PDB file of C-alpha atoms in Angstrom:
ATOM      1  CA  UNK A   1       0.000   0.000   0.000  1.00 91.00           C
ATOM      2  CA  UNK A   2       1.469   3.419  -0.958  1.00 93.00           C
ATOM      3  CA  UNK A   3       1.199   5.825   2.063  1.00 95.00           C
ATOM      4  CA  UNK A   4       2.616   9.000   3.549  1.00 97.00           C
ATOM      5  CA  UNK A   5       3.197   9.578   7.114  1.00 97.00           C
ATOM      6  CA  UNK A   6       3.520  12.779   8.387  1.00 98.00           C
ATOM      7  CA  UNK A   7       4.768  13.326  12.215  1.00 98.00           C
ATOM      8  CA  UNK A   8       6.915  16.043  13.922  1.00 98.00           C
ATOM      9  CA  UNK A   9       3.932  18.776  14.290  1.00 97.00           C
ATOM     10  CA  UNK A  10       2.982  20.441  17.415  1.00 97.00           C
ATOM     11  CA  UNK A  11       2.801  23.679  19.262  1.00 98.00           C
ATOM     12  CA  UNK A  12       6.120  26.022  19.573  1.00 98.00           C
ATOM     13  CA  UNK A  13       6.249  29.622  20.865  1.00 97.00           C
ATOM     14  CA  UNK A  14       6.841  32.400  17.459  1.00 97.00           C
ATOM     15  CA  UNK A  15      10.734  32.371  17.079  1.00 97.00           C
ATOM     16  CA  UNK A  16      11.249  28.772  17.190  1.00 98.00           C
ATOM     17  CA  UNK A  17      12.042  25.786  15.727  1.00 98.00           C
ATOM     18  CA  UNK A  18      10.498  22.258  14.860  1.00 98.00           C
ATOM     19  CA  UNK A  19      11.302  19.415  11.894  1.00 98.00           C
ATOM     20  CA  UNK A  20       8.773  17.955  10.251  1.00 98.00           C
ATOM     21  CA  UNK A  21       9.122  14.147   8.883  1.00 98.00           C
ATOM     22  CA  UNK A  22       7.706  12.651   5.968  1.00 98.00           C
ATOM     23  CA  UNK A  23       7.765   8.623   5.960  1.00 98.00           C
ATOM     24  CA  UNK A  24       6.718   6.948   3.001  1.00 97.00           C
ATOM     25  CA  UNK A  25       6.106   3.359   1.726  1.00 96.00           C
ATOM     26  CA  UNK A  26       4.880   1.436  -1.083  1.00 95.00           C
ATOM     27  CA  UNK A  27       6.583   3.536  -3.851  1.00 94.00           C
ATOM     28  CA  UNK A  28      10.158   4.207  -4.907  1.00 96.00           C
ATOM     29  CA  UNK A  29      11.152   7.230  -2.721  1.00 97.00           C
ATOM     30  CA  UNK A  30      14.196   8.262  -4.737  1.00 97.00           C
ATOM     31  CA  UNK A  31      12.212   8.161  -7.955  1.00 97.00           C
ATOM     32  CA  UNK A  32      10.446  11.530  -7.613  1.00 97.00           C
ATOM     33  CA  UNK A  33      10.004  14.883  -7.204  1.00 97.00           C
ATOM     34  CA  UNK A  34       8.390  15.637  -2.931  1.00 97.00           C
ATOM     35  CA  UNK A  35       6.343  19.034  -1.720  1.00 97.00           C
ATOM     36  CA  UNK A  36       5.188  19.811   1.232  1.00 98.00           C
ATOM     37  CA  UNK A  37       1.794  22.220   0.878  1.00 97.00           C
ATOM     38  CA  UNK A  38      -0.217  23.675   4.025  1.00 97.00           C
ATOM     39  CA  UNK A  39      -3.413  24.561   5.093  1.00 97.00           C
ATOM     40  CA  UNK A  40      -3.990  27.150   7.774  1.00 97.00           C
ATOM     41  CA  UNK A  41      -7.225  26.237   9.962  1.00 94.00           C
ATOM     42  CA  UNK A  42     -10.213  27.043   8.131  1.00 92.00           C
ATOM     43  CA  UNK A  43      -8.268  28.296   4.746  1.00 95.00           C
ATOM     44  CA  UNK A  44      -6.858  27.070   1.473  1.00 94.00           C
ATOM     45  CA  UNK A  45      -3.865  24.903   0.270  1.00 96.00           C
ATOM     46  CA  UNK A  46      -0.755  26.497  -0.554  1.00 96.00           C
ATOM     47  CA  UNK A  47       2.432  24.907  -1.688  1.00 94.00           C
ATOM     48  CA  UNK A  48       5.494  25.553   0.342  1.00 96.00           C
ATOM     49  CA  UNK A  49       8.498  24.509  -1.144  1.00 96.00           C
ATOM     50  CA  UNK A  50       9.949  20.984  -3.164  1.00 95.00           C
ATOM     51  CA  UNK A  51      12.700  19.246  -3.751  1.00 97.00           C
ATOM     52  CA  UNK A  52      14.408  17.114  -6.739  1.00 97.00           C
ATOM     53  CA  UNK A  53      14.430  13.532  -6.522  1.00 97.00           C
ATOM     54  CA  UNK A  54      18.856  13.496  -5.843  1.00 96.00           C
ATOM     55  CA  UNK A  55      17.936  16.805  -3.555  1.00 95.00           C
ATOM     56  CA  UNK A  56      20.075  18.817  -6.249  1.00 97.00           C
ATOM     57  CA  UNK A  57      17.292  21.690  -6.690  1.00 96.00           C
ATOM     58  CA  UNK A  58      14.689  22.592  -3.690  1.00 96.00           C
ATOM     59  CA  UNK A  59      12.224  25.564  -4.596  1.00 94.00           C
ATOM     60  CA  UNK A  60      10.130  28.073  -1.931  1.00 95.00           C
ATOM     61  CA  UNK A  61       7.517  30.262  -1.856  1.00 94.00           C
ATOM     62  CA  UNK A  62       8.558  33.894  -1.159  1.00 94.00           C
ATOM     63  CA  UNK A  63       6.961  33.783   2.502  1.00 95.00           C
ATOM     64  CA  UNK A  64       9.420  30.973   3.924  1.00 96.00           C
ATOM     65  CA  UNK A  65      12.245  31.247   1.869  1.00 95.00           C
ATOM     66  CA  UNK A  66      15.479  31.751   4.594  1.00 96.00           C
ATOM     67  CA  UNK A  67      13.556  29.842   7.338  1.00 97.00           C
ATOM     68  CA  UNK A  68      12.145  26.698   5.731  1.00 98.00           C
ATOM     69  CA  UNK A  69      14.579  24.009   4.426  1.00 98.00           C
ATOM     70  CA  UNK A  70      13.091  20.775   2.653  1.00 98.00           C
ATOM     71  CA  UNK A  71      15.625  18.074   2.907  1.00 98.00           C
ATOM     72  CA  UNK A  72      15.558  14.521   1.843  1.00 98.00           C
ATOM     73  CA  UNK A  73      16.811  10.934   2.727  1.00 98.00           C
ATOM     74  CA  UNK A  74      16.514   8.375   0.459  1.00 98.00           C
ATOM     75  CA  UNK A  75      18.237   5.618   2.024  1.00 97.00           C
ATOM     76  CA  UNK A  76      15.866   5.686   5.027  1.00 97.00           C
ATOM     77  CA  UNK A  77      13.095   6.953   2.320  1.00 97.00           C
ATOM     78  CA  UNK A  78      12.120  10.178   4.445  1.00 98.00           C
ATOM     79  CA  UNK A  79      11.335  13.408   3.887  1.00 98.00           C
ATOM     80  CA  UNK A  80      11.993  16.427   6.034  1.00 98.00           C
ATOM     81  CA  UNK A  81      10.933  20.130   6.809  1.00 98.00           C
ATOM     82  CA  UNK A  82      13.489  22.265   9.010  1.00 98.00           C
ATOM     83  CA  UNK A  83      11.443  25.368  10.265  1.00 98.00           C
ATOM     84  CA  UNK A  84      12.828  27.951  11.913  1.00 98.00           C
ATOM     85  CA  UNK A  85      11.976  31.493  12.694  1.00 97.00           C
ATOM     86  CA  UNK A  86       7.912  30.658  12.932  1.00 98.00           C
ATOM     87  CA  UNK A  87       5.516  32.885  13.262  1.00 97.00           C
ATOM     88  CA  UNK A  88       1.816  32.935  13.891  1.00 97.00           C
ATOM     89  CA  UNK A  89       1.088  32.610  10.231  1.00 97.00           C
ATOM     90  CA  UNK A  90       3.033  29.629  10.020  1.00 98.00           C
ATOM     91  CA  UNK A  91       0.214  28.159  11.994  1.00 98.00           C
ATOM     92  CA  UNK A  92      -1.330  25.259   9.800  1.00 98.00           C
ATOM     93  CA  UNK A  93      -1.426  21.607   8.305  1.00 97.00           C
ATOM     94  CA  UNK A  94       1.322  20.497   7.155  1.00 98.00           C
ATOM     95  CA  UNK A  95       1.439  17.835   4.154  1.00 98.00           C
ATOM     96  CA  UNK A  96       3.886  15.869   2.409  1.00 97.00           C
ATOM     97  CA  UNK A  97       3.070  15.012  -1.584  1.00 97.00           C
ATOM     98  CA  UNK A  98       4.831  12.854  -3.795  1.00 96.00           C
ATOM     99  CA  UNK A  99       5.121  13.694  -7.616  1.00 95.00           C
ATOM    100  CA  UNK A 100       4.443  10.501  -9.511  1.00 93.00           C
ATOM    101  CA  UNK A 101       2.892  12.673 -12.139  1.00 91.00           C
ATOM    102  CA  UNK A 102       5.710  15.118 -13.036  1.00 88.00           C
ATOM    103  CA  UNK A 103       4.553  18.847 -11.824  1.00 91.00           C
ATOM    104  CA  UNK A 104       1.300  17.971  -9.834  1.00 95.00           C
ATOM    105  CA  UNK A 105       0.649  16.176  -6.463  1.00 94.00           C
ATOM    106  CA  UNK A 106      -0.961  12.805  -6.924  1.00 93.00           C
ATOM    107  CA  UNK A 107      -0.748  11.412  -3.614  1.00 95.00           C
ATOM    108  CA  UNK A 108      -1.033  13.291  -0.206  1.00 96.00           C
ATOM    109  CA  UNK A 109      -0.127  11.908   3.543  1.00 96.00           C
ATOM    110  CA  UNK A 110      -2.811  13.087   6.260  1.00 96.00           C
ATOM    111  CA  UNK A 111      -0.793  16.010   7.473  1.00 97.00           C
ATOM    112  CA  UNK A 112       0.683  17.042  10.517  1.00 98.00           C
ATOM    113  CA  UNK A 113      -0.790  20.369  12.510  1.00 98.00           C
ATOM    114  CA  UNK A 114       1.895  23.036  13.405  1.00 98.00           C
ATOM    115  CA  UNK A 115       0.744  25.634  15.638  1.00 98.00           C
ATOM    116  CA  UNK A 116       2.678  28.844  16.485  1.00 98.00           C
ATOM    117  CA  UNK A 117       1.549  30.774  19.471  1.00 97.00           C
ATOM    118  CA  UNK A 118       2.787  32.237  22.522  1.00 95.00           C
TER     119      UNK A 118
ATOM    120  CA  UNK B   1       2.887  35.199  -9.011  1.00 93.00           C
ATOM    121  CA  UNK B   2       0.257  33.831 -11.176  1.00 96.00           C
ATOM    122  CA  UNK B   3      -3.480  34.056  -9.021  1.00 97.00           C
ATOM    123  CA  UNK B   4      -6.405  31.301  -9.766  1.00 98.00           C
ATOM    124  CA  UNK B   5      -9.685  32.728  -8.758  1.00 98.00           C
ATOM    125  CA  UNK B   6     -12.097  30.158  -8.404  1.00 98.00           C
ATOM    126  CA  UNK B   7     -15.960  30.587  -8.985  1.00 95.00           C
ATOM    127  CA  UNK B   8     -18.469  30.414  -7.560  1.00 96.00           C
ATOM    128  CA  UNK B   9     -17.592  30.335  -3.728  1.00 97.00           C
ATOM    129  CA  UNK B  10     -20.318  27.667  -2.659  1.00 98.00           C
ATOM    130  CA  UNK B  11     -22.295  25.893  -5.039  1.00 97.00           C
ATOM    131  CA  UNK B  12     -25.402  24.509  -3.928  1.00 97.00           C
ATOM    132  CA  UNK B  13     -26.612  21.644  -5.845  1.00 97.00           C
ATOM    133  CA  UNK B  14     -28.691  18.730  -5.672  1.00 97.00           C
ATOM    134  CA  UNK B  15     -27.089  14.472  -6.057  1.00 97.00           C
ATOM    135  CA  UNK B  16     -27.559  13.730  -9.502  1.00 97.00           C
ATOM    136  CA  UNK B  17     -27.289  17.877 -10.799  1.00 97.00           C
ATOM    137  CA  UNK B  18     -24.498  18.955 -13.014  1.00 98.00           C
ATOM    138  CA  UNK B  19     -21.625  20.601 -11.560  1.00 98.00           C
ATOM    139  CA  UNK B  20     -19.970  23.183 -13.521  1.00 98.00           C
ATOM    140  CA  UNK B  21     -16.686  24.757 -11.381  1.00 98.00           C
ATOM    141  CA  UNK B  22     -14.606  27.595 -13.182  1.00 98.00           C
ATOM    142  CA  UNK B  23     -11.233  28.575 -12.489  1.00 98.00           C
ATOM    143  CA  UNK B  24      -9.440  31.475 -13.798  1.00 98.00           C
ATOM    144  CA  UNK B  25      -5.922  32.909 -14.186  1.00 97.00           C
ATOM    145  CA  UNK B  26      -4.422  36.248 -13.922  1.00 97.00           C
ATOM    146  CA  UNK B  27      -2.073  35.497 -16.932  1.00 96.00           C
ATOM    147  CA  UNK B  28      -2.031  33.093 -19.679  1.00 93.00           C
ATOM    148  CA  UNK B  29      -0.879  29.262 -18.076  1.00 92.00           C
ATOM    149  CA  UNK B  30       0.315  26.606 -20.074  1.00 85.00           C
ATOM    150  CA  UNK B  31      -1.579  23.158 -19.974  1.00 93.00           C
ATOM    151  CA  UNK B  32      -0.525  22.376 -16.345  1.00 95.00           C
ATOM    152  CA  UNK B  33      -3.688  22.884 -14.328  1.00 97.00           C
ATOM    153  CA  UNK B  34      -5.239  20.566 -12.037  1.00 98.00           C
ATOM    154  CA  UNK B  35      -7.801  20.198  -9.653  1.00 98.00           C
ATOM    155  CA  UNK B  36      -8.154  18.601  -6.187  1.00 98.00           C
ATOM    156  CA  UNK B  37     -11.436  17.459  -4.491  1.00 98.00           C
ATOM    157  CA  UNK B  38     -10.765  17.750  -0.620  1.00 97.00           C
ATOM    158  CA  UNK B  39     -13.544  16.425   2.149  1.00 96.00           C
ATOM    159  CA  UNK B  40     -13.500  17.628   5.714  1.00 92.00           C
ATOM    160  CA  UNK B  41     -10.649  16.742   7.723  1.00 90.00           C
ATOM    161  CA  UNK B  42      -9.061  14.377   4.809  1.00 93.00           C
ATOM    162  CA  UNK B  43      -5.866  15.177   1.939  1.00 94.00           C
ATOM    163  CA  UNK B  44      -6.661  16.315  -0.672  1.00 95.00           C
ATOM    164  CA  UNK B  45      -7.298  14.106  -3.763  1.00 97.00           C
ATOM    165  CA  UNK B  46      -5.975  14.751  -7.295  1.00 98.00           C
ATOM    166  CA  UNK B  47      -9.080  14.441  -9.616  1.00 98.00           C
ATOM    167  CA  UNK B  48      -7.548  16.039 -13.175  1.00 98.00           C
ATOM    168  CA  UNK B  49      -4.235  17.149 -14.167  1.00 98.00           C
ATOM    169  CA  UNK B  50      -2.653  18.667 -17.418  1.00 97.00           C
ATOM    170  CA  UNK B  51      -6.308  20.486 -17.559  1.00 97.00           C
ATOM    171  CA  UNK B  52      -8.363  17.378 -19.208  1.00 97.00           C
ATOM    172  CA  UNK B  53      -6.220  13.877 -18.161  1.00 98.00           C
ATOM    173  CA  UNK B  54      -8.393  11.985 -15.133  1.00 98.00           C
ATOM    174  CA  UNK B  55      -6.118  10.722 -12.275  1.00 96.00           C
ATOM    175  CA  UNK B  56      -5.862   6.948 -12.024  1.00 93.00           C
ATOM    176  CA  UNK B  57      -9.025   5.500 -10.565  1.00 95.00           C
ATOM    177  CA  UNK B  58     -11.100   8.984 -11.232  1.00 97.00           C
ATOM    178  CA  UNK B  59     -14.764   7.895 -12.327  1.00 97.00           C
ATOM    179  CA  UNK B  60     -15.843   9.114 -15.645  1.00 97.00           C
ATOM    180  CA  UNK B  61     -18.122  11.715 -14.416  1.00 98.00           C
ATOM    181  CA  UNK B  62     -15.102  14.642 -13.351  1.00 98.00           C
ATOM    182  CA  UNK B  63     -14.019  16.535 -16.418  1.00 98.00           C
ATOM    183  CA  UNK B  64     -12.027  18.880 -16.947  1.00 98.00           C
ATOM    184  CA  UNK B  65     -11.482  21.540 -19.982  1.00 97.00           C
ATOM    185  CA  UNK B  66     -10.222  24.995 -20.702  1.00 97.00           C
ATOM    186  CA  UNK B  67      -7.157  26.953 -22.095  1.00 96.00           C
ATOM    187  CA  UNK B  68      -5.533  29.829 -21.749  1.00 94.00           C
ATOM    188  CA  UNK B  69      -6.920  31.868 -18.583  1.00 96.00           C
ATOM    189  CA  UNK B  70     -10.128  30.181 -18.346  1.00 97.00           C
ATOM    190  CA  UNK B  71     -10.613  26.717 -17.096  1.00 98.00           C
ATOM    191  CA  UNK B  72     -13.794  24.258 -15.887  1.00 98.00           C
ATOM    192  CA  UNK B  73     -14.096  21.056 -13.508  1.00 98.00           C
ATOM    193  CA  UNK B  74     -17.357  19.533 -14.782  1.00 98.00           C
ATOM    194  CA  UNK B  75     -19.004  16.870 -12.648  1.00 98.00           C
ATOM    195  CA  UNK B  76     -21.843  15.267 -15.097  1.00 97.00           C
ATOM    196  CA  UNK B  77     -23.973  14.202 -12.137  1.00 97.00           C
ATOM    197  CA  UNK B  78     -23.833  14.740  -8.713  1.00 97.00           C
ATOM    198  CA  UNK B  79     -22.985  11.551  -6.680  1.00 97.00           C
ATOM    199  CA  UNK B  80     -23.672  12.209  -2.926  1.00 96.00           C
ATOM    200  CA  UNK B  81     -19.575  11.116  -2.359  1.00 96.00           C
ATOM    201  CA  UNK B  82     -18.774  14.341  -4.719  1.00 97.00           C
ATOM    202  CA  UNK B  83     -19.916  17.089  -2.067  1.00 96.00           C
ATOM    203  CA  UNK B  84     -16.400  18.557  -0.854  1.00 97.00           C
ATOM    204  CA  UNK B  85     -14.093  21.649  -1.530  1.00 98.00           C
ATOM    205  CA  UNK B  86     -12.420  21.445  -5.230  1.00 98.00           C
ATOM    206  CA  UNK B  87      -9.121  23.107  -5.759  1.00 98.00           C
ATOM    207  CA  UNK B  88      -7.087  25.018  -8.965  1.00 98.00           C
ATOM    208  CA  UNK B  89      -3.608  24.581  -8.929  1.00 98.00           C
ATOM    209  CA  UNK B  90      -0.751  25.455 -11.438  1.00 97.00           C
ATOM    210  CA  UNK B  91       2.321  24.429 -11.863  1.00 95.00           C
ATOM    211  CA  UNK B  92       3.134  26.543 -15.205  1.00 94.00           C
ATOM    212  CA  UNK B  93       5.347  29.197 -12.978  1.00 92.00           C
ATOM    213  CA  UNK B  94       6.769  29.106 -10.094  1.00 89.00           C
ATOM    214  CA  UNK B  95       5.603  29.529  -7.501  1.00 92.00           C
ATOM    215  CA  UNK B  96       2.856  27.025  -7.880  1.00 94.00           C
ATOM    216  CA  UNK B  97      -0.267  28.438  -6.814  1.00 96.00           C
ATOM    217  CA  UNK B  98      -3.649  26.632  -5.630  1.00 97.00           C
ATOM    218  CA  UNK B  99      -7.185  28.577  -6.309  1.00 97.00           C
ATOM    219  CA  UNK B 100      -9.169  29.496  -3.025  1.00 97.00           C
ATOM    220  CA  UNK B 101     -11.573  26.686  -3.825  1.00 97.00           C
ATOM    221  CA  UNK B 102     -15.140  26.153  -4.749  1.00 98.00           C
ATOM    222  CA  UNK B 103     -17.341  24.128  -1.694  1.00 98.00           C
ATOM    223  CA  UNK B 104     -20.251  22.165  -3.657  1.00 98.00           C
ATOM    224  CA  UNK B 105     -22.682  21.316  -1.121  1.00 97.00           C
ATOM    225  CA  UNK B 106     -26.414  19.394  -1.028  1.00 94.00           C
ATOM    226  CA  UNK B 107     -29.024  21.510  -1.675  1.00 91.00           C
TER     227      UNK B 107
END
């Protein structure tokens, strides 16, 4: 069975830090393209940032680039989301994709719920 | 940055209505639209991608069409699984942008 686990979420004070992990199974990890999108409570998706299947090339959107690193693993077939710097608008879901269909995200984990708040 | 602005908002419909969900762009996009269906408190799902090719295991009745700025989600008749928030999303430019989404709900 292909699946995506997401763990590492919780609540941290603005200013700090928390990684993210991505586990998946059932596909071959190293094969393609990963994302990790959000959704802030009660709001739409937006895609935060990807990486290349070797981990060569990693893209961002404007609002966490310099505090939000996407790193990979293929060996233990992991993904990973440093976050530093947060701030309340960081608060949200958190969701690993896969790209098995080059440019779009065909297959989503369950998420993982970030909150940032004093 | 390349806004999708999705209409209508909420679209009230009834099982076994046609859906019709539009989604526009604020500059010309190559063929790399999809959409998403997403249910309360679940991932979302991929439904259509490269604007008109169905995901695998995607019934018949989701469509998809457009070019351009201006493209549709067409869901031939309602199926009381369907009612859930449908996303636009690009991946012509970075960065890749998801629409604000269009709720269809039972009438």
């Amino acid at each position: 069975e292909v699946q995506l686990v997401e763990s590492g979420g919780g609540l941290v004070q603005p200013g700090g830090s928390l990684r993210l992990s991505c586990t998946v199974s059932g596909f071959t990890f190293s094969k393609y393209w990963m994302s990790w999108g959000r959704q802030a409570p009660g709001k739409g998706l937006e895609w935060v940032a990807n990486i290349k299947e070797d981990g060569s090339t990693k893209n961002y959107v404007d609002s966490v680039e310099g505090r939000l690193t996407i790193s990979r693993d293929n060996d233990k077939n992991s993904l990973y989301l440093q976050m530093n710097s947060l701030r309340a608008e960081d608060t949200a879901v958190y969701y690993c994709a896969v790209s098995r269909i080059a440019y779009y995200f065909d297959l989503w984990g369950r998420g993982t719920l970030v909150t940032v708040s004093s | 940055e390349i806004v999708l602005t999705q209409s209508p908002a909420t679209l009230s419909l009834s099982p076994g209505e046609r859906a019709t969900l539009s989604c526009r762009a604020s500059q010309i996009i190559s063929s790399r639209l999809a959409w998403y269906q997403q249910k309360s408190g679940q991932a979302p799902r991929l439904l259509i991608y490269d604007v008109s090719n169905r995901a695998t295991d995607i019934p018949a009745r989701f469509s998809g069409s457009g070019s351009g700025t201006d493209f549709t989600l067409t869901i031939s008749s309602l199926e009381p699984e369907d009612f859930a928030v449908y996303y636009c999303q690009q991946s012509s430019k970075w960065p890749w942008t998801f629409g604000q989404g269009t709720k269809v709900e039972i009438k």
